[in-house]
Short mmCIF file of C-alpha atoms (C1' of nucleotides) in Angstrom, two decimals:
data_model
loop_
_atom_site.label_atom_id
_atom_site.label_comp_id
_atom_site.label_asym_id
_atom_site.label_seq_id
_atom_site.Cartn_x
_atom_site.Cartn_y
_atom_site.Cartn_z
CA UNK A 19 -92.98 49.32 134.11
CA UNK A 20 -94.41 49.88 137.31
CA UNK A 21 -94.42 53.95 137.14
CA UNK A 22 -92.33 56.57 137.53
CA UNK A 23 -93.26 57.24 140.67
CA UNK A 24 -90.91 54.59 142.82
CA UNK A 25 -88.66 56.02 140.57
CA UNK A 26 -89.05 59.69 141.83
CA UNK A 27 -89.00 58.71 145.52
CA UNK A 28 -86.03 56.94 144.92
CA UNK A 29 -83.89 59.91 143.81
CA UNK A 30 -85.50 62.32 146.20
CA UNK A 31 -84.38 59.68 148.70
CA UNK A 32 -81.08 59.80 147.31
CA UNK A 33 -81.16 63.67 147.18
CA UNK A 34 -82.17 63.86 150.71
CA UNK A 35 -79.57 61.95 152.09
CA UNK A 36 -77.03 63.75 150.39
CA UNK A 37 -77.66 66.89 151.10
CA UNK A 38 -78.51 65.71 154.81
CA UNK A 39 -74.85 64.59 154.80
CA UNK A 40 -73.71 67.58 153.47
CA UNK A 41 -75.18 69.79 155.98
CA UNK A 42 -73.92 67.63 158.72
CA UNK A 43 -70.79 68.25 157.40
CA UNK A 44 -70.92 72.29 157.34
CA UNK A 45 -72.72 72.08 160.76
CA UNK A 46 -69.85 70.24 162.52
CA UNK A 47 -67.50 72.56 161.24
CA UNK A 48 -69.47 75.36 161.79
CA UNK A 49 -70.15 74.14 165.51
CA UNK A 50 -66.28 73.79 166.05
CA UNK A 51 -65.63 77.20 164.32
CA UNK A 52 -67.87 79.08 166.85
CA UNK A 53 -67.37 77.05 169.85
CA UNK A 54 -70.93 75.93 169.77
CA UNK A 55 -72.28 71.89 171.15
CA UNK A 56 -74.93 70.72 169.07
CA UNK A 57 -77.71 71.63 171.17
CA UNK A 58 -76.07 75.25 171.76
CA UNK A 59 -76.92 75.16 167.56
CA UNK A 60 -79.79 73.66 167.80
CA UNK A 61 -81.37 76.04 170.53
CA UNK A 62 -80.55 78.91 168.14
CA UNK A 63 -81.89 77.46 165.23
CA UNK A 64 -85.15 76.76 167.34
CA UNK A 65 -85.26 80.64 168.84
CA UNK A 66 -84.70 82.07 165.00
CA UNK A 67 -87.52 79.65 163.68
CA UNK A 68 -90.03 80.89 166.92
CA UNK A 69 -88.75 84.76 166.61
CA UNK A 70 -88.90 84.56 170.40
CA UNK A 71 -89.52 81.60 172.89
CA UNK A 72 -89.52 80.87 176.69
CA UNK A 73 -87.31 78.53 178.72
CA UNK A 74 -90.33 75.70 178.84
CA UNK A 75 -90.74 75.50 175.41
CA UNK A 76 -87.32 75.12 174.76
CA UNK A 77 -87.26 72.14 177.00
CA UNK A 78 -90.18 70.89 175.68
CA UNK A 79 -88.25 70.85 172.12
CA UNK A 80 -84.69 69.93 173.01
CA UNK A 81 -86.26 66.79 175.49
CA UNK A 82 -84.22 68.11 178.53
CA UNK A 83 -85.31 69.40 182.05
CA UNK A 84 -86.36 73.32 182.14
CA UNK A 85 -83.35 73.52 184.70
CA UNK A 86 -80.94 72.49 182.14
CA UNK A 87 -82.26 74.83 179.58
CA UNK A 88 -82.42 76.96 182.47
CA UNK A 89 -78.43 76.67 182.90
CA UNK A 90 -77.45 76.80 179.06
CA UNK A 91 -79.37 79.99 179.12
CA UNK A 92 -77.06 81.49 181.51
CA UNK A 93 -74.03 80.63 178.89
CA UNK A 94 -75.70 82.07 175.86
CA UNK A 95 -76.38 84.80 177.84
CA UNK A 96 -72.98 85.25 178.63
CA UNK A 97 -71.81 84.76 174.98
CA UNK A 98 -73.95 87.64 173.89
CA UNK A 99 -76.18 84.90 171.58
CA UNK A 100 -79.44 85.63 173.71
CA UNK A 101 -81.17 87.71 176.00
CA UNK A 102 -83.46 87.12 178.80
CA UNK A 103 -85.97 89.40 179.92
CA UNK A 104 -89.29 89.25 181.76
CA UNK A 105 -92.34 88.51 179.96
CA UNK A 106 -94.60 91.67 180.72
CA UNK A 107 -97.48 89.54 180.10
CA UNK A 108 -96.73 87.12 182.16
CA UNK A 109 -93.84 88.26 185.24
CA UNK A 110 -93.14 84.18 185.72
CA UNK A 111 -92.02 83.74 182.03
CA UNK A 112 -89.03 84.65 180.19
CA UNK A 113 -88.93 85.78 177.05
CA UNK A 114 -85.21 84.31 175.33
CA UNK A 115 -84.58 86.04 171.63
CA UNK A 116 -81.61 86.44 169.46
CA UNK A 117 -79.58 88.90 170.20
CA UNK A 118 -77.84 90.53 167.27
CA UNK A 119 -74.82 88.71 167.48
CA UNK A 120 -77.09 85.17 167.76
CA UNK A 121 -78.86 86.29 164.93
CA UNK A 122 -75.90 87.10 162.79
CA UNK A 123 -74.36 83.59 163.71
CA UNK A 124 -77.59 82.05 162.43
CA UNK A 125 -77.48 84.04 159.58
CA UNK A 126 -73.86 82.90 158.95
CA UNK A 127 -75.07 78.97 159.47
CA UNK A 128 -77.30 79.43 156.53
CA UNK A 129 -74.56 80.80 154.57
CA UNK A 130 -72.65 77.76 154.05
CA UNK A 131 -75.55 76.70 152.37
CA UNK A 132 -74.67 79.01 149.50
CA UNK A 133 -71.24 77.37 149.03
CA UNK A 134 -73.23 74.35 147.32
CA UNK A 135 -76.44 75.35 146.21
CA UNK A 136 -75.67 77.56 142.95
CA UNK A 137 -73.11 74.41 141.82
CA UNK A 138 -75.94 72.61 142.15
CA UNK A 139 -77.95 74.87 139.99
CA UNK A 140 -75.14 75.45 137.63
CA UNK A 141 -75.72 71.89 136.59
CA UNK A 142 -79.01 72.13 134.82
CA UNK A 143 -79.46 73.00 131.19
CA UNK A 144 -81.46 76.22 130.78
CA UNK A 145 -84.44 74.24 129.81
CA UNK A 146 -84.47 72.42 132.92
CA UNK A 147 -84.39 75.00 134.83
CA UNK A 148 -87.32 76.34 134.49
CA UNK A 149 -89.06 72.75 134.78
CA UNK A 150 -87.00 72.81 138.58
CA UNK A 151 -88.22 75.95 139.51
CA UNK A 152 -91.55 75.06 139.01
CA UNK A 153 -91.49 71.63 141.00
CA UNK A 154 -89.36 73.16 143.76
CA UNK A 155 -91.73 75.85 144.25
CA UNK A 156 -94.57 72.95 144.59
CA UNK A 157 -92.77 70.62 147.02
CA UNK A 158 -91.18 73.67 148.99
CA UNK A 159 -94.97 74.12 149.74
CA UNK A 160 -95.28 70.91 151.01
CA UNK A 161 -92.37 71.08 152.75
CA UNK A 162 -93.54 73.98 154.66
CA UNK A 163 -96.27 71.90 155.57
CA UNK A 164 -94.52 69.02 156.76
CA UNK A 165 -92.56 71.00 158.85
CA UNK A 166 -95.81 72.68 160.17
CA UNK A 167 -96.27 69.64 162.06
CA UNK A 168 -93.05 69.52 163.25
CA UNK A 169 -92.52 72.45 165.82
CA UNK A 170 -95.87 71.69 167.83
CA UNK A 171 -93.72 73.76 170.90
CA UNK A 172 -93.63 76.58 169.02
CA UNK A 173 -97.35 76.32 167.36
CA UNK A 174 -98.28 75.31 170.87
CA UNK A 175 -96.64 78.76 172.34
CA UNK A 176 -98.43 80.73 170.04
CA UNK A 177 -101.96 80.07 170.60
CA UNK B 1 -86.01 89.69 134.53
CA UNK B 2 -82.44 89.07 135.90
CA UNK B 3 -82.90 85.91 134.61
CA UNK B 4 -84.36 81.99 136.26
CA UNK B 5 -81.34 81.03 137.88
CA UNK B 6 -81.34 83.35 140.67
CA UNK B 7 -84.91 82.07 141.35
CA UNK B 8 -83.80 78.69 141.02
CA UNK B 9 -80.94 79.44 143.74
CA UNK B 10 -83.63 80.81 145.81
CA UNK B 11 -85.70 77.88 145.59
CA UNK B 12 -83.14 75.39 146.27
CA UNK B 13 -81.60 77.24 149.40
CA UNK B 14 -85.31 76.99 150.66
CA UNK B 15 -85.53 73.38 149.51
CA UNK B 16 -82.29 72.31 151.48
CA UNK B 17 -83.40 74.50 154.34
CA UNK B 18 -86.31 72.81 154.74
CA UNK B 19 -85.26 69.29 154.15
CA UNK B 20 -82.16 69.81 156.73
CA UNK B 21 -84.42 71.06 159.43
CA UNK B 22 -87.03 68.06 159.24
CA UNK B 23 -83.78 66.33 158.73
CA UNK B 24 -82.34 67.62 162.28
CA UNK B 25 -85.90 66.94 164.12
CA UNK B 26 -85.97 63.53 163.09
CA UNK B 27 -82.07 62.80 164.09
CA UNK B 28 -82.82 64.56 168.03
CA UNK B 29 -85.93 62.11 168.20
CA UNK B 30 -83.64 58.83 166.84
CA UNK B 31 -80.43 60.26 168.86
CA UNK B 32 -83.48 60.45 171.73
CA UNK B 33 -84.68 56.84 171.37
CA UNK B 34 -81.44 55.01 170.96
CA UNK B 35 -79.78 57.25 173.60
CA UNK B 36 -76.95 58.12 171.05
CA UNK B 37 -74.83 61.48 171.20
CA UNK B 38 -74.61 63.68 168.32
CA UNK B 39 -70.83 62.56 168.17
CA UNK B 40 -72.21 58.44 168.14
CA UNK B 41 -74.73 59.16 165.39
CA UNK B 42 -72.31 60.83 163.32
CA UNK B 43 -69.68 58.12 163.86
CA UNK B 44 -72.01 55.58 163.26
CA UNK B 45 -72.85 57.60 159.65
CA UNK B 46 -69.21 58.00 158.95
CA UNK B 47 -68.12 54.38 159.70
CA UNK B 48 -70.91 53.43 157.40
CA UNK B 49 -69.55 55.29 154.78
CA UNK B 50 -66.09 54.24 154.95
CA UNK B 51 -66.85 50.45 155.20
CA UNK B 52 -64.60 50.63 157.82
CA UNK B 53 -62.11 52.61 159.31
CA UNK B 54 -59.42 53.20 162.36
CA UNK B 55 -59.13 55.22 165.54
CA UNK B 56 -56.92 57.85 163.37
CA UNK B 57 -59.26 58.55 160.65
CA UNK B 58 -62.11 58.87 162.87
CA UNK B 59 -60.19 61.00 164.82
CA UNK B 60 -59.45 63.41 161.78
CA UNK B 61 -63.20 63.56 161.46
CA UNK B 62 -64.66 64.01 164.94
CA UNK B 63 -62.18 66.63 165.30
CA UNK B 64 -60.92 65.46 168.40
CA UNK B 65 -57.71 63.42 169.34
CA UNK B 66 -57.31 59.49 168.95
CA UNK B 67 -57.45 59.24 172.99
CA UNK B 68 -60.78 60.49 172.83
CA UNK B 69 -61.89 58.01 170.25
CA UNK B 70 -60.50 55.07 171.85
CA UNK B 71 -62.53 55.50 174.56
CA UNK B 72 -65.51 56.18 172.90
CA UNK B 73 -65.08 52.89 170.67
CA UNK B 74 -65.20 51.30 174.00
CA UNK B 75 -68.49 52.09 174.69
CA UNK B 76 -69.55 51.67 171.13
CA UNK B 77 -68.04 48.57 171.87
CA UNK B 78 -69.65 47.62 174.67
CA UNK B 79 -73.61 48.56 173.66
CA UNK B 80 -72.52 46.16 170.40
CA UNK B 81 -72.59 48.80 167.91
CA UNK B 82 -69.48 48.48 166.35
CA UNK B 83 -66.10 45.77 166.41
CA UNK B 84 -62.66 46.15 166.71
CA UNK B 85 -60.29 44.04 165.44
CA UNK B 86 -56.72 44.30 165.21
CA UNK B 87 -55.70 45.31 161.22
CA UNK B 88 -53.70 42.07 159.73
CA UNK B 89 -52.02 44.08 157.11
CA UNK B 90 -50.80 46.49 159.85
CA UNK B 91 -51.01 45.13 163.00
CA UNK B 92 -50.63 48.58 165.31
CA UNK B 93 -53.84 49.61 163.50
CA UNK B 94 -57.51 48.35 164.68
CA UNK B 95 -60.26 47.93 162.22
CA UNK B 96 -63.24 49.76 163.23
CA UNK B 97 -66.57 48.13 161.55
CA UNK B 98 -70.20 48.06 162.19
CA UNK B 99 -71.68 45.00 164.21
CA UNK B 100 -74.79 43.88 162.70
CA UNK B 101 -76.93 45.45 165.46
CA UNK B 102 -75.02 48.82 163.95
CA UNK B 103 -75.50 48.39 160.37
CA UNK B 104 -79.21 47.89 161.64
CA UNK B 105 -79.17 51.12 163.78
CA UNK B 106 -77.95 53.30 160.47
CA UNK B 107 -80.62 51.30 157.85
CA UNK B 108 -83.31 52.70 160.76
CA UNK B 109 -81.64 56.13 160.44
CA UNK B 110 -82.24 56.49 156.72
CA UNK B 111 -85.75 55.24 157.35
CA UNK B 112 -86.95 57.99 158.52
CA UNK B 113 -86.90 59.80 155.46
CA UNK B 114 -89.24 57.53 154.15
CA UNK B 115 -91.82 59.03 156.07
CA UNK B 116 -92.14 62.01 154.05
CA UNK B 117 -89.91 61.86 150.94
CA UNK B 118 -93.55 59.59 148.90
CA UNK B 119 -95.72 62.78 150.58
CA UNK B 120 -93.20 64.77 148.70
CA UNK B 121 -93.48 62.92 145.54
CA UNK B 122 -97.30 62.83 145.68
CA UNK B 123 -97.61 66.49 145.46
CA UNK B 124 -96.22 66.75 141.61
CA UNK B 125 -98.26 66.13 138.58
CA UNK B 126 -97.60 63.05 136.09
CA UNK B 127 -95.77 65.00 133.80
CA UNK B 128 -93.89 66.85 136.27
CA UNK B 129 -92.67 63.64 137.64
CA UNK B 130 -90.95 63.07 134.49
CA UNK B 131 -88.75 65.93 134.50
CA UNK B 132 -88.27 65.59 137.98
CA UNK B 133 -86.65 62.40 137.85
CA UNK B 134 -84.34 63.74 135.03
CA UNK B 135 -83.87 66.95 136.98
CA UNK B 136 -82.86 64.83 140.41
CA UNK B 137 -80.44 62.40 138.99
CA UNK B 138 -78.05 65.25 137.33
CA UNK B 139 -78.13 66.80 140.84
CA UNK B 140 -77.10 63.87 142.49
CA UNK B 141 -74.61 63.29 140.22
CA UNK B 142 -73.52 66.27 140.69
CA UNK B 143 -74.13 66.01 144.84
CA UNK B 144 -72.13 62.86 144.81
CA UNK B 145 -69.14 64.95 143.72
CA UNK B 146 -69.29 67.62 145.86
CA UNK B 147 -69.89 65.15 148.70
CA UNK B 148 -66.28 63.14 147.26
CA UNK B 149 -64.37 66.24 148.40
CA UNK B 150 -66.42 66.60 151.88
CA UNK B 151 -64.47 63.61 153.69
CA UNK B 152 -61.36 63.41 152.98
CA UNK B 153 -60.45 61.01 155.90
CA UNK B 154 -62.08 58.44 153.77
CA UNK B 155 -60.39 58.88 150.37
CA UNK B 156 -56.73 59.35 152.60
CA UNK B 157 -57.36 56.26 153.84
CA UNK B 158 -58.02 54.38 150.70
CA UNK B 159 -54.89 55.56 148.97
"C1'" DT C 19 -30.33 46.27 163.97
"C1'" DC C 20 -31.07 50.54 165.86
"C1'" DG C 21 -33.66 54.64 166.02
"C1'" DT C 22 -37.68 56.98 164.96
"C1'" DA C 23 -42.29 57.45 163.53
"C1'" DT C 24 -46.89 55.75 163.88
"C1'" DA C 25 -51.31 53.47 166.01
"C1'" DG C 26 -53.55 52.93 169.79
"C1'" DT C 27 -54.46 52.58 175.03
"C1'" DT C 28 -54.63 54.06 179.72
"C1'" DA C 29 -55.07 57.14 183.64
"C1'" DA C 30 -55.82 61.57 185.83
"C1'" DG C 31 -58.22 65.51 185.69
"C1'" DC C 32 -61.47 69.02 183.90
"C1'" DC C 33 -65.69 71.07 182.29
"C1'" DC C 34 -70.16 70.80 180.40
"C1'" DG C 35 -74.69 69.26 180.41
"C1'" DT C 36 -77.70 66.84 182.74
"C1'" DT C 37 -80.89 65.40 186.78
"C1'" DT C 38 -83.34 65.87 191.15
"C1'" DA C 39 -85.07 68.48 194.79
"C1'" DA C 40 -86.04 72.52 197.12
"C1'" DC C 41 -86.96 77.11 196.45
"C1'" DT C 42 -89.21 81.93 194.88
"C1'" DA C 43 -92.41 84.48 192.31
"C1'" DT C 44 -96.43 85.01 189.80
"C1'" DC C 45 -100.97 83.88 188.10
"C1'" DA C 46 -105.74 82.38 188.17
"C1'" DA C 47 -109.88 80.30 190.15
"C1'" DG C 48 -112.84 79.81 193.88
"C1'" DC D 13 -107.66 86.18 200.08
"C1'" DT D 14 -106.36 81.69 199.89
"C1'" DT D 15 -105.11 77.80 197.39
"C1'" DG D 16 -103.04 75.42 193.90
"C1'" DA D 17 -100.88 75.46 189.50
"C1'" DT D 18 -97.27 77.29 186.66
"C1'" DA D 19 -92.53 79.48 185.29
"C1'" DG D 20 -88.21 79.69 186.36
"C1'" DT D 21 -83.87 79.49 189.40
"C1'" DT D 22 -80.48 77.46 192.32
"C1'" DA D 23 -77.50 73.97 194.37
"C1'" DA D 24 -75.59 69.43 194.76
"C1'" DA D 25 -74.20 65.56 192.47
"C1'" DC D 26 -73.16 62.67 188.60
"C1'" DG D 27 -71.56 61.05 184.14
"C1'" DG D 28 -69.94 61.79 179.59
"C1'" DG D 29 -66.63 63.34 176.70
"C1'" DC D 30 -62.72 65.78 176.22
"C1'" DT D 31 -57.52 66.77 176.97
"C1'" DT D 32 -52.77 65.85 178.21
"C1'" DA D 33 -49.13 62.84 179.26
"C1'" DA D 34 -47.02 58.61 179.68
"C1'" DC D 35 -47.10 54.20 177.98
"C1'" DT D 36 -46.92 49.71 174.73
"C1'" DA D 37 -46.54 47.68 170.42
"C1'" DT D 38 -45.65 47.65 165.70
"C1'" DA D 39 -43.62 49.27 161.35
"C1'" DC D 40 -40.02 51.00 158.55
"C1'" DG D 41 -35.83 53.41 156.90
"C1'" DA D 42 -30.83 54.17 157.33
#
DNA sequence: TCGTATAGTTAAGCCCGTTTAACTATCAAG
DNA sequence: CTTGATAGTTAAACGGGCTTAACTATACGA
C-alpha cells in the first residue's frame, strides 16, 4: 500500500471542506441576521484578530483603496461596531478597535461554531478521544503557524 | 478533571477556527483573482453541489428574490460560468448548470486547500496518523450529516 | 376549459461600495 | 525650516446588486 499518509490528507481534505461549507453557511446567515456585507464581517474579524488596526492596513488586507475603507469606517462608526480615534503616536493615523458592541457581535460569530462542534465530539468513543485531543493539539500548532504567514498587514503593523 | 471532552471541544472550536480563517483568506485572494463576488463564489459552490438547480432554489439560498437571481445568471451567463437551459420536464423552469469553464473555476477553489492540508499531515507521527485517519472519517461521517440538514433548497428540490 | 398558481424576465429606481483626484494634516530628514 | 513622504478625508461619479412591480409563459386542478 502506498502509506497512510495520502490517506490522511485525503480525509483532512474532506474535513476541511466540510467544515469550510459549514461555516459559510452560519456566516451568510449570520451576515443577513445583523445586517452585515461580507467585507463589513470580514473587517471585524480582521480588527478582533489585530486587537487594534489603522485604516491603511485595513486596505492593505481587504485589497480596496484607503478611501473606501475610509468610507465603510464612517458606517461602522455609525453602527456603534468601531471607533476611530487619533493615534497619539502618530496625529496622521487612526487607530479603528472594536467597540463593545463589535466585539460582542464577533463574539456571537464564533458562537455558532458551538452549535456543531460538541456533535462532532459526541461522535468519538472515549478511547478516541483522547488520541484526538492529542493530534488536534499538534496540528492546531501548526495551524497557528500557517496562519502566521497569513496576516503579513497585521505582523507588518506591529513591528 | 471535569473530564477530556471539554478539552476536546476546546480543541476542535480552535481547530475549525483556524481552518475557517485560512479558509476565508484564501477565498478573498480567489474571489480577488477571478473578480467574483462573495454572492458568485457561493453560487458557484452551491450549484456545484446541487448538480444543478433553478432561479427559485437559488433564490431560497442567496436569500434574495428570483428577480435578483435572474439577473445575476445573466452575467454568470455571459463571463461563461454557468448555462441555462429551459427544464424539459417543466418547461417554465430553467436549468441552471455549470459550463465547463465553471466546473473548472470550483475544482481551482478546492485547490487551494491543498496547499496546506499535506503541511498539516506532516506534522503527526506514524502512529498518530493511524488513529487520525480513523478519528477523521467518523467525523466526516458525522459532518456529512450535519451538512444534509444545512441546505435544504437542495434536498426540496430533489423530492 | 377556465382560473389560479408557479417560474422566470424585464425595467425603473435605489443604495452601497468602489475608484480617482484633490485636499489637509502630520511626520521626518536634510 | 523646508521639502517630500505618509495617513487619512472628501467629493464626484460609476457600477453592481438589490427591490418592487408589471409582465409572459407554462402547469395544473376544478
Amino acid at each position: 500500500m502506498h502509506g497512510k499518509r495520502e490517506n490522511l490528507i485525503e480525509q483532512l481534505n474532506q474535513f476541511a471542506g466540510l467544515t469550510m461549507h459549514i461555516n459559510m453557511v452560519h456566516n451568510m446567515q449570520f451576515m443577513q441576521e445583523h445586517d452585515l456585507s461580507f467585507t463589513h464581517l470580514n473587517s471585524l474579524l480582521f480588527i478582533h484578530r489585530a486587537g487594534c488596526t489603522n485604516i491603511n492596513c485595513l486596505a492593505d488586507h481587504l485589497g480596496v483603496t484607503k478611501a473606501a475603507v475610509s468610507q465603510m469606517v464612517d458606517r461602522l462608526v455609525d453602527s456603534d461596531l468601531i471607533s476611530r480615534e487619533e493615534d497619539p503616536l502618530d496625529r496622521r493615523s487612526k487607530l479603528i478597535c472594536l467597540s463593545k458592541d463589535g466585539e460582542g457581535l464577533v463574539q456571537k460569530a464564533f458562537l455558532t461554531r458551538r452549535r456543531w462542534v460538541p456533535d462532532l465530539a459526541a461522535s468519538l468513543t472515549k478511547a478516541q478521544e483522547e488520541q484526538a485531543c492529542q493530534i488536534f493539539e499538534i496540528m492546531n500548532e501548526k495551524l497557528k503557524e500557517i496562519q502566521e504567514g497569513l496576516d503579513p498587514e497585521i505582523s507588518r503593523n506591529h513591528l
